[in-house]
Coordinates of C-alpha atoms in Angstrom, one line a residue:
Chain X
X1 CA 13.5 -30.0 3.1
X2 CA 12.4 -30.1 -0.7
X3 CA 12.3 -26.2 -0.5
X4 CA 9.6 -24.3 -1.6
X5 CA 7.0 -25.9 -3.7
X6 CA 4.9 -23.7 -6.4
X7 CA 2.1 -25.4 -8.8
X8 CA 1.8 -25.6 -11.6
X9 CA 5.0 -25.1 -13.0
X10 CA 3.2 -23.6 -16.3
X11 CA -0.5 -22.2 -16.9
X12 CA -1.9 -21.6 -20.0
X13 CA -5.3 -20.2 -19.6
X14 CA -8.1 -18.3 -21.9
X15 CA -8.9 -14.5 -21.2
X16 CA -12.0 -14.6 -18.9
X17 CA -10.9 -17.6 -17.0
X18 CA -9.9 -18.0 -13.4
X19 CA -6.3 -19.1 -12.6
X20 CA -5.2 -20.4 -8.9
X21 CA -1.5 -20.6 -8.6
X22 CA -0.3 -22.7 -5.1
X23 CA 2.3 -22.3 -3.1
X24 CA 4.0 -24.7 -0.4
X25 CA 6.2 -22.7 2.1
X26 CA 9.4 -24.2 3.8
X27 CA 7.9 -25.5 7.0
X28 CA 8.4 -23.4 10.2
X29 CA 9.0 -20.4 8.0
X30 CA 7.2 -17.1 9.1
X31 CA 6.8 -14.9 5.7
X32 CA 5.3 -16.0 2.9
X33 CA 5.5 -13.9 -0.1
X34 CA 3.6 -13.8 -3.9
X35 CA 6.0 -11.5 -6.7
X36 CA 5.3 -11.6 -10.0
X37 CA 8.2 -11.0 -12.7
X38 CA 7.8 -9.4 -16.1
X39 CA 10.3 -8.0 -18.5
X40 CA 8.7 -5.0 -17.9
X41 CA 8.3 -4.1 -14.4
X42 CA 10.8 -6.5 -13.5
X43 CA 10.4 -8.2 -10.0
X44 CA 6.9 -7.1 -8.1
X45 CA 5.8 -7.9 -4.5
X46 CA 2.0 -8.6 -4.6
X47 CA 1.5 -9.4 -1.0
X48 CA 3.3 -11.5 2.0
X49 CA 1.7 -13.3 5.4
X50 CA 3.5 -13.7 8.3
X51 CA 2.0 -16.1 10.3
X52 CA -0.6 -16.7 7.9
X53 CA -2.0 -13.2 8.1
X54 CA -1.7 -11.4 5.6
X55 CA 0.2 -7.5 6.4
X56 CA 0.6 -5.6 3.6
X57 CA -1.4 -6.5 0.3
X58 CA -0.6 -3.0 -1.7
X59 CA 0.7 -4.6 -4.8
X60 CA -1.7 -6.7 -5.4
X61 CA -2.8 -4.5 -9.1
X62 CA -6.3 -5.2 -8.7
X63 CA -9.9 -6.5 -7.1
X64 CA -8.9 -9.8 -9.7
X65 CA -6.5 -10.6 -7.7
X66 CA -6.5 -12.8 -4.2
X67 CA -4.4 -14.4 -1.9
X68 CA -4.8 -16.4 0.6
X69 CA -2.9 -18.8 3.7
X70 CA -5.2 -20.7 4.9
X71 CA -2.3 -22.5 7.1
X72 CA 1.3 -22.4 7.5
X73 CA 2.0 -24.9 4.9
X74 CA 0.0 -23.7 2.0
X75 CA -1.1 -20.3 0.4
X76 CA -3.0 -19.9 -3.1
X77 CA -2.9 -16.9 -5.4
X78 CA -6.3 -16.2 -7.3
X79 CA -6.6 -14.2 -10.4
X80 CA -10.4 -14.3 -11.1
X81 CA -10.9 -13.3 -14.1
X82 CA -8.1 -13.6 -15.8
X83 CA -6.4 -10.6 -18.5
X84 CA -3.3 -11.1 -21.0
X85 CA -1.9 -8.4 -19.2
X86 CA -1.7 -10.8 -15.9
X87 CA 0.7 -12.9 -17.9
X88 CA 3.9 -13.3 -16.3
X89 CA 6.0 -15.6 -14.0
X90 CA 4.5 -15.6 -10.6
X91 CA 7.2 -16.7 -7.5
X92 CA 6.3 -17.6 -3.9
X93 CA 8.9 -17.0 -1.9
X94 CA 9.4 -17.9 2.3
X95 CA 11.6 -16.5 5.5
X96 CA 12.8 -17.8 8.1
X97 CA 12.5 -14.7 10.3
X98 CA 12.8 -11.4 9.6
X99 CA 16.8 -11.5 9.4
X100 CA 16.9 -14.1 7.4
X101 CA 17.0 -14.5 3.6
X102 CA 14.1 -15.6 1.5
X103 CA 13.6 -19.0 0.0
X104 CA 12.3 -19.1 -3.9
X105 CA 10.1 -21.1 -5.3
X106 CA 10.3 -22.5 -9.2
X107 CA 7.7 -19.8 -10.3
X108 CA 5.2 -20.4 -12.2
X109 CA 5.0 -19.2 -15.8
X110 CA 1.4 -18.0 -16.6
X111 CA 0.3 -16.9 -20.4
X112 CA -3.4 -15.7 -20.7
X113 CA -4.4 -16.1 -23.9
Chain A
X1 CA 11.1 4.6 1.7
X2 CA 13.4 2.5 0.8
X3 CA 15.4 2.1 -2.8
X4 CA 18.0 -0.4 -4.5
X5 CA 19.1 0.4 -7.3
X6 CA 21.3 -1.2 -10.3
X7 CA 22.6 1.0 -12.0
X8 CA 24.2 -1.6 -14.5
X9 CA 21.6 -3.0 -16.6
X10 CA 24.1 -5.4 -18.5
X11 CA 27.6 -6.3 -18.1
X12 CA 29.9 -9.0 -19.5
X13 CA 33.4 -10.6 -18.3
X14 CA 35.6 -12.8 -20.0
X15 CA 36.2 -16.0 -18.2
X16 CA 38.7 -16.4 -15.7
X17 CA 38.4 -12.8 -14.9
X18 CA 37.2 -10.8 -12.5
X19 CA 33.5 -8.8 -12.8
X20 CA 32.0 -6.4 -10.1
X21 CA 28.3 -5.5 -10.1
X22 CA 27.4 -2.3 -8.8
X23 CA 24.3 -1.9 -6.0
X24 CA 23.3 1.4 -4.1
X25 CA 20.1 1.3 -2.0
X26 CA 18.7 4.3 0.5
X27 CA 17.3 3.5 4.2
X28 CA 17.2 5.7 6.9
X29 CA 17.7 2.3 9.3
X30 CA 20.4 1.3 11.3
X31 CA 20.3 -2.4 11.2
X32 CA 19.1 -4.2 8.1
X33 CA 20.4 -7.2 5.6
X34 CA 21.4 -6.9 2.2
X35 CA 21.7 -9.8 -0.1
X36 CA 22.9 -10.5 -4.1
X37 CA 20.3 -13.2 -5.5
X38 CA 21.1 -14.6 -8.7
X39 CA 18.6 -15.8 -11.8
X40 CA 20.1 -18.3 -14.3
X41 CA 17.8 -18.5 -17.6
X42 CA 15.9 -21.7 -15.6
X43 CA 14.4 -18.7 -13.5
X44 CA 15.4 -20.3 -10.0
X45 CA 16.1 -17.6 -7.8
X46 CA 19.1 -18.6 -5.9
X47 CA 20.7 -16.7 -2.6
X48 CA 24.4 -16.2 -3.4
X49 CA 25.6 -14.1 -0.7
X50 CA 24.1 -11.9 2.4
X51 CA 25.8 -9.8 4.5
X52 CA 24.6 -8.1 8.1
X53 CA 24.9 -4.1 8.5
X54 CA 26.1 -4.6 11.8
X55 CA 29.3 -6.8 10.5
X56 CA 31.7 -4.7 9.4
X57 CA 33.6 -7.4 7.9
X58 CA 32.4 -8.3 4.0
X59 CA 31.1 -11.8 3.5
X60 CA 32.8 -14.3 1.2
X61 CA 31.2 -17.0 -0.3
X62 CA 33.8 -19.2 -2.3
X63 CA 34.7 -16.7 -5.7
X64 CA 32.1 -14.3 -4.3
X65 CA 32.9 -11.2 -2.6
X66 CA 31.3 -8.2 -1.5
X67 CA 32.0 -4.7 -0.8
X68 CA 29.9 -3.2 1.6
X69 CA 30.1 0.6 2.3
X70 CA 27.9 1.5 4.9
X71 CA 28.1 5.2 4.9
X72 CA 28.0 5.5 1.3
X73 CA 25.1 3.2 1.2
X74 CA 26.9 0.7 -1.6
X75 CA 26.7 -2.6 -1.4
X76 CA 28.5 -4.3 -4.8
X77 CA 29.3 -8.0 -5.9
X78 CA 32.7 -9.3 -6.9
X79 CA 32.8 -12.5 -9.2
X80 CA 36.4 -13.8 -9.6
X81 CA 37.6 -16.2 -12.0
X82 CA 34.0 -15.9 -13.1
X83 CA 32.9 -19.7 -14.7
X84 CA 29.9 -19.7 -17.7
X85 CA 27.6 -21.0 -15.4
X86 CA 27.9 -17.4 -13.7
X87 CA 25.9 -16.1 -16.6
X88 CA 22.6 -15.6 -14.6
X89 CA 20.6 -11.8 -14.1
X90 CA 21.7 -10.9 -10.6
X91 CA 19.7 -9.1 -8.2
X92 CA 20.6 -6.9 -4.7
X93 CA 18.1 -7.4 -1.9
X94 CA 17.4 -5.3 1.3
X95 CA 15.6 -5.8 4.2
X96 CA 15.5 -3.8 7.2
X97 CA 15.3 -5.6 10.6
X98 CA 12.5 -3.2 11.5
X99 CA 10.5 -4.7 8.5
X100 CA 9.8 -7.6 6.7
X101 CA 9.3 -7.1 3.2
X102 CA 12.3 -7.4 0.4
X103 CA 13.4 -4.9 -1.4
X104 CA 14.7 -5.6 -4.8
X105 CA 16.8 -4.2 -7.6
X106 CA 16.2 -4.5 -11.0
X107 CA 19.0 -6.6 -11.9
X108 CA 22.4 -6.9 -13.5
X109 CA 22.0 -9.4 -16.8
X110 CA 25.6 -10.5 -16.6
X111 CA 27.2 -12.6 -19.8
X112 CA 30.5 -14.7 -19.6
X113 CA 32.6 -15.1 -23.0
X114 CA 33.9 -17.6 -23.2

């Protein structure tokens, strides 16, 4: 298995604008999960799916920001419209089952200018 | 609700020696997984070693120990004859088995002189 696939591997992208970051779970994995990483606030969970439905969204910071898994093999994070303050590297991550460890993607490195 | 925490926010070793990275998290579960991640600067997340609550032996992985205490809720990460390419932030992970998100520390930056 190629692991898990995230595109694009960088976004830059004006204030205002809308950004979809994509994801590509390791097939027959259960969770899916969107974190974003920032000096700051370090490692974040925004949301995770298990079986494409999403359970617990609370990190998600704001209305801008969706997520979706349309299907077992592909999810999509939204930020619509965009803010400097989203910029950060964005990981999807997958899990086997609930025992088992999670599976990182590449991130993706977004600057909103 | 849960908590892992890293009390170490940077630590260094001299190569060919021996480093151990300190993790503490709080549950009130029984049965749950604990795992040491590490992020070299290329920002890959990478699963270094995992260990069960129910085992009460530590996992090994190679030069990579752990030292899991149970009661005192301490779960730390022993690098021996640490390499360069062991420079790399490292995080501790929990998950309950009742649960399913991850719970994450704030990392350990650790450096290797060379």
């Amino acid at each position: 298995d190629a692991g898990v696939i995230q595109s694009p591997r960088h976004e830059v992208t004006e204030m205002g604008q809308e950004v979809t970051l994509r994801c590509k779970p390791i097939s027959g994995h259960d969770y899916l999960f969107w974190y974003r990483q920032t000096m700051m606030r370090g490692l974040e969970l925004l949301i995770y799916f298990n079986n494409n439905v999403p359970i617990d969204d609370s990190g998600m910071p704001e209305d801008r920001f969706s997520a979706k898994m349309p299907n077992a093999s592909f999810s999509t994070l939204k930020i619509q419209p965009s803010e400097p303050r989203d910029s950060a590297v964005y990981f999807c991550a997958s899990s086997l089952r609930v025992w088992t460890e999670a599976f990182f993607g590449q991130g993706t490195r977004l600057t909103v200018v | 609700a849960q908590t892992v925490t890293q009390s170490q926010p940077e630590m260094s070793v001299q190569e060919a020696e021996t480093v151990t990275l300190s993790c503490t998290y709080d549950t009130s579960e029984s049965d749950y997984y604990l795992f040491w991640y590490k992020q070299p600067p290329s920002r890959q997340m990478i699963l270094v070693i995992r260990q069960e609550a129910y085992k009460q032996q530590n996992a090994t992985e190679n030069r990579f120990s752990v030292n899991f205490q149970k009661a005192a809720k301490s779960f730390s990460l022993k690098i021996s004859d640490s390499q360069l390419g062991d420079a790399a932030m490292y995080f501790c992970a929990y998950r309950a088995n009742t649960g399913n998100q991850f719970y994450f520390g704030t990392g350990t930056s650790l450096t290797v002189i060379p």
